[in-house]
XYZ file of C-alpha atoms in Angstrom:
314
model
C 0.000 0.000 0.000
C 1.477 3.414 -0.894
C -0.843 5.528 2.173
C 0.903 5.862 5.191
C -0.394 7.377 8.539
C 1.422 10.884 9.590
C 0.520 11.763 13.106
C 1.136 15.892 13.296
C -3.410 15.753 14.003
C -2.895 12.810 16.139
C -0.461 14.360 18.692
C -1.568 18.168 18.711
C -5.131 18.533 19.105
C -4.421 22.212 17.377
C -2.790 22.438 13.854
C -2.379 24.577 11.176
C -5.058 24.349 8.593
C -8.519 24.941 7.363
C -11.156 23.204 9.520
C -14.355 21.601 7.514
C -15.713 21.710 11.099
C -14.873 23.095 14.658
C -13.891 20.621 17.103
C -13.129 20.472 21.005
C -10.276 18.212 21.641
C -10.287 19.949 25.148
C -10.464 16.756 26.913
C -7.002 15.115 26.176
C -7.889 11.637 27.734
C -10.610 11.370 25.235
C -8.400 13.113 22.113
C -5.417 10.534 23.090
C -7.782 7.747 23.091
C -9.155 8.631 19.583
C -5.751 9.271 17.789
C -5.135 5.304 19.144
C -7.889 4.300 17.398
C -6.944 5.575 14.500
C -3.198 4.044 14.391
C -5.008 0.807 15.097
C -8.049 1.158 12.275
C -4.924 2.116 9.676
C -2.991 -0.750 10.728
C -5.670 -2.999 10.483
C -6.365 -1.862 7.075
C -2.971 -2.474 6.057
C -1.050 0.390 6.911
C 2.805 -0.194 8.070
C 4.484 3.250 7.848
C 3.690 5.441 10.264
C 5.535 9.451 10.509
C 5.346 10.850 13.551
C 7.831 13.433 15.950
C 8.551 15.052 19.079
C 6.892 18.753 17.699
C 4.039 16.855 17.502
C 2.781 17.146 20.825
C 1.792 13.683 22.505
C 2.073 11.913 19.242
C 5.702 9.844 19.288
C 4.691 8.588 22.865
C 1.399 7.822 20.995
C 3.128 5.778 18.945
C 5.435 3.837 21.427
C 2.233 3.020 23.598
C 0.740 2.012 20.101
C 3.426 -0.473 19.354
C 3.641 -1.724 22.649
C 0.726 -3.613 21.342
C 2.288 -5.365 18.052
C 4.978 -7.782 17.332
C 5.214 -7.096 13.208
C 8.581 -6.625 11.690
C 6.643 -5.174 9.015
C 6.084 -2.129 10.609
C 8.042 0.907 9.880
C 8.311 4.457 12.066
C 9.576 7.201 10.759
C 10.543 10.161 13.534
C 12.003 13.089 13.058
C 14.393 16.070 15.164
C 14.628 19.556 15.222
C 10.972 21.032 16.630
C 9.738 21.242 20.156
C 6.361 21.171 20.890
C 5.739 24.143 23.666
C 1.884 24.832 23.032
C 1.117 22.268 26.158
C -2.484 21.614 24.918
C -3.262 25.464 25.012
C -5.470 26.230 22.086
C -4.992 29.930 22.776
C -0.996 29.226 23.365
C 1.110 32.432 21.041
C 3.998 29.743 20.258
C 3.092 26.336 19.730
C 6.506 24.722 18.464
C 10.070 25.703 18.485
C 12.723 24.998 15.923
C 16.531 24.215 16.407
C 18.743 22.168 14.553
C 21.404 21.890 16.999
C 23.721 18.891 18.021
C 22.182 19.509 21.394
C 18.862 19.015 20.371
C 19.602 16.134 18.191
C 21.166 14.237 20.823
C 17.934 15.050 23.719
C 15.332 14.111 21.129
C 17.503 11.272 19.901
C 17.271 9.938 23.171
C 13.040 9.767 23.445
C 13.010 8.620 19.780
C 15.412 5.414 20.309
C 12.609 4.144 22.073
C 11.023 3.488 19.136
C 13.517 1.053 17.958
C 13.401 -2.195 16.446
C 10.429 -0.369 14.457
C 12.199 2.800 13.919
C 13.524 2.962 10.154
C 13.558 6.601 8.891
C 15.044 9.196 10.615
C 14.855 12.826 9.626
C 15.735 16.412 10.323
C 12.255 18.311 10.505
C 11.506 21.112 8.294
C 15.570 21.766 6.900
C 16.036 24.797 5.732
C 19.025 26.527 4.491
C 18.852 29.330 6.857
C 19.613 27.302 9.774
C 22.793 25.953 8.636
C 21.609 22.455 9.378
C 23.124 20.828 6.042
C 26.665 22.357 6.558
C 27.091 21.515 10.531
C 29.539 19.098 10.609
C 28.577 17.704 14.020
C 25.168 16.968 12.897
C 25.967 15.413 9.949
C 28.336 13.253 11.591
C 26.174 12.319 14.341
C 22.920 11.518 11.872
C 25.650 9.561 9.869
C 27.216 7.657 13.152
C 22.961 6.940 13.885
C 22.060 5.575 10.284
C 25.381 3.177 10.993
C 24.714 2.311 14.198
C 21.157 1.518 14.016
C 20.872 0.393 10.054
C 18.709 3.757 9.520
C 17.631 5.207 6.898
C 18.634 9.483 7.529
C 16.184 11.807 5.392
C 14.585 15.233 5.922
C 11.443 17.146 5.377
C 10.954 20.277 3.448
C 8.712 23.205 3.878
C 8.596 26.534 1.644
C 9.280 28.093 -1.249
C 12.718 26.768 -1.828
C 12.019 22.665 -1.499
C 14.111 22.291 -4.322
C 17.177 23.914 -3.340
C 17.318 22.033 0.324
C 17.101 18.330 -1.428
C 19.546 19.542 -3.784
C 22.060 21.008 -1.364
C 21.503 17.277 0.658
C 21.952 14.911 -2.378
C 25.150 16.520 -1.655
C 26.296 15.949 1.478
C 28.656 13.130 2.143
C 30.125 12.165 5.346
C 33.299 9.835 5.117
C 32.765 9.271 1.228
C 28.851 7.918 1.519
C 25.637 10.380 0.752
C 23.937 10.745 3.960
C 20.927 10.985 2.689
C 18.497 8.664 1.493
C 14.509 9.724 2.011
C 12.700 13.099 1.465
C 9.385 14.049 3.033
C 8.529 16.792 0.613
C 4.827 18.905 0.100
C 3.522 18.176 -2.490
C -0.175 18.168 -3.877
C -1.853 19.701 -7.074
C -1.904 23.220 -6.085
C 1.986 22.967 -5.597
C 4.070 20.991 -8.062
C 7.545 22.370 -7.511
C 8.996 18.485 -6.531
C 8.705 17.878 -10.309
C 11.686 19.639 -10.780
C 13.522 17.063 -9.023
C 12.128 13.999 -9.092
C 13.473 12.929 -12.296
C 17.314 12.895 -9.879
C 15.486 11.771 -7.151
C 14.550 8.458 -8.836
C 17.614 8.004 -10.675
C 19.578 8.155 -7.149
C 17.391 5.578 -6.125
C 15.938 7.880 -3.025
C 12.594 7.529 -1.531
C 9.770 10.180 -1.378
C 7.332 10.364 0.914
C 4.688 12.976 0.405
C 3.308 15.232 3.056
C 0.174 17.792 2.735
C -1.642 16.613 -0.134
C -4.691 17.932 0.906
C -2.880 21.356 0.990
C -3.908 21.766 4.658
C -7.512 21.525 3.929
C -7.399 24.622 1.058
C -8.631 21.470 -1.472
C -12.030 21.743 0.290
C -14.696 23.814 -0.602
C -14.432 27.349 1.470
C -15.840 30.724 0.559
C -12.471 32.735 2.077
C -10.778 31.156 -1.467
C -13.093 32.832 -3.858
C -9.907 32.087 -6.402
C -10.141 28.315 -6.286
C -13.907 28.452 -6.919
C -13.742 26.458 -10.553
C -11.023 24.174 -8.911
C -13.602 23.589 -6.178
C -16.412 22.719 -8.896
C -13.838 20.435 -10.903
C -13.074 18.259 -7.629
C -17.197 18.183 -6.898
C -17.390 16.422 -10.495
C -14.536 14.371 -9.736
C -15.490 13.627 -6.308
C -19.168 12.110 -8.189
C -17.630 10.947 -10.909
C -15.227 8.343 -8.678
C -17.796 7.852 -5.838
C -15.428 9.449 -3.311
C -14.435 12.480 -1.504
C -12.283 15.222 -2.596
C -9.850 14.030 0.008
C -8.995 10.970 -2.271
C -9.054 12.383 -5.162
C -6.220 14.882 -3.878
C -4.587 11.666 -2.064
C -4.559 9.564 -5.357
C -3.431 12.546 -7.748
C -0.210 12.410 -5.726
C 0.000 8.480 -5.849
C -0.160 8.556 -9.389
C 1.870 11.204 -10.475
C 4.713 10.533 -7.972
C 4.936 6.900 -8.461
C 6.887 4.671 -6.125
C 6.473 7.264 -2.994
C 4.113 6.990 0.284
C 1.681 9.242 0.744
C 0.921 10.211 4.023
C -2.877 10.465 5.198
C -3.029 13.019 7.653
C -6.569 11.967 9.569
C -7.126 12.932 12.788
C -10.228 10.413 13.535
C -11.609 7.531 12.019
C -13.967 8.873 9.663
C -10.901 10.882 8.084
C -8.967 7.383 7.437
C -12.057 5.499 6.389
C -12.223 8.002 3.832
C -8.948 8.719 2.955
C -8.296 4.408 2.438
C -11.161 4.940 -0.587
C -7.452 5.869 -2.324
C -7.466 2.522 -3.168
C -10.907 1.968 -4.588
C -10.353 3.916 -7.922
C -7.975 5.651 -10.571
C -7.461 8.716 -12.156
C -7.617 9.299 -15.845
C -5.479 10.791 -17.630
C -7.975 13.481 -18.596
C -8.647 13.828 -14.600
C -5.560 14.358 -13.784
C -4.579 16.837 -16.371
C -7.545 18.873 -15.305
C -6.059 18.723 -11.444
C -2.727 19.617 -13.243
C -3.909 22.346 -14.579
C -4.562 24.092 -10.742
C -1.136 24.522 -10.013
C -0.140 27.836 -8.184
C 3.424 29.964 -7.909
C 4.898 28.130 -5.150
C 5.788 31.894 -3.931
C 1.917 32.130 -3.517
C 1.455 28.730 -2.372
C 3.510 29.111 0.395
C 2.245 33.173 1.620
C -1.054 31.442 1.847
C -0.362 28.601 3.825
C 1.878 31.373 6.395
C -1.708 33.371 7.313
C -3.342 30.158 8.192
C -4.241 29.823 12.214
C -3.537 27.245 14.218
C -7.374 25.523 15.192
């Protein structure tokens, strides 16, 4: 199965994007106990990789409770460093995660995340950037390369912004010792914002693996009157969304599929309604015709990415 489970609405019961409808996750008993269900309903539809991290709030100790429960070699966790969760379940907090990409903070979140291990595969640095310096610090790449030795890991790193491109670029080159550190991006990418193409042709050739994060484009592929720009995209995914018997979730879900082949696509449900719907991925395909139409609602990543900064956290 290409879907896997990301956990960012699993762990935080606020994140950024556009809300179909408002919800109290207030009570944190009840909010832990339904992100649970939900690892175990994906799993039992045949789910094995799972992305999670410690800026997701409660989520990676979600996940180590949550595999307390299995013994299946098959499954595969995927954490990440570099973001620290500080909202503390405040809906009205100002801050509600903290980057660093220090050696410092590699080594204290390293030491949560090993708990995930024999499961643990992928480990990544969350959200580089160039601005933090994170692909040139010698300590860190030496200690993510010592890890992915160590502990037969595979080292990756997720992108965010305008400049996607330039970070995996800048990483296929970095070598520690003679060997490319790098062997996994989690990269956006959904219809609205296309700029992975660029890259995917030396992403495949390098044999690296792609897992794709945000395909619903934080909720901006539903429906919602504040968009008054993507009003005949909106109308095009309705037809679709008839036309394939499912929602406009899986039609965003399966564009990616298909046009990235090979790569995981991460559902990002925070109950089990979300997943049920989200599986349908695997109930249908695209045409060609279909998915040049959704091809043909790509934006300027520059405005891609200013839109997705004035969304609130909810």
């Amino acid at each position: 199965m290409n879907l896997g489970l990301g956990t960012a609405a699993l762990g935080r019961p606020q994140y950024i994007n556009v809300r179909q409808n408002d919800v109290d996750n207030s009570d944190l008993a009840a909010f832990r106990k339904q992100s649970f269900q939900v690892l175990e309903d994906a799993y039992n539809a045949g789910i094995r990789y799972f992305d999670t991290a410690p800026g997701y709030g409660l989520a990676e100790e979600l996940v180590l409770d949550w595999l307390k429960t299995k013994d299946d070699n098959s499954i595969e966790i995927a954490t990440k460093w570099g973001y620290t969760y500080t909202a503390n379940f405040n809906a009205n907090a100002t801050v509600h995660e903290v980057k660093e990409h220090s050696l410092a903070k590699l080594n204290e979140q390293w030491n949560f995340s090993k708990q995930l291990l024999p499961y643990l595969k992928v480990y990544q640095i969350h959200s580089a950037t160039l601005e933090t310096g994170v692909l040139e610090n010698q300590e860190v790449l030496k200690q993510l390369a010592f890890l992915k030795k160590e502990y037969n890991l595979k080292i990756g790193l997720t992108t965010t912004g305008t400049n996607q491109v330039d970070v995996i670029k800048k990483a296929l080159n970095v070598f520690v010792d003679g060997k490319q550190l790098f062997d996994i991006f989690q990269v956006t990418y959904n219809f609205l914002e296309q700029s992975l193409l660029e890259i995917i042709d030396e992403l495949h050739q390098q044999n690296k693996e792609i897992v794709i994060k945000e395909a619903l484009a934080n909720g901006r592929v539903f429906s919602n009157k504040s968009y008054t720009h993507y009003q005949e995209m909106y109308a095009s995914l309705e037809k679709l969304s008839k036309k394939h018997k499912v929602g406009i979730d899986a039609i965003a879900l399966k564009f990616c599929e298909q046009t990235i082949p090979k790569s995981t696509v991460l559902s990002g449900a925070s109950n089990v309604n979300q997943l049920k719907e989200n599986l349908k991925i695997n109930s249908f395909s695209l045409s060609a015709e279909d998915v040049n139409l959704l091809n043909s609602f790509k934006t300027d990543a520059e405005h891609y990415w200013s839109e997705r900064k004035n969304l609130e956290w909810n």
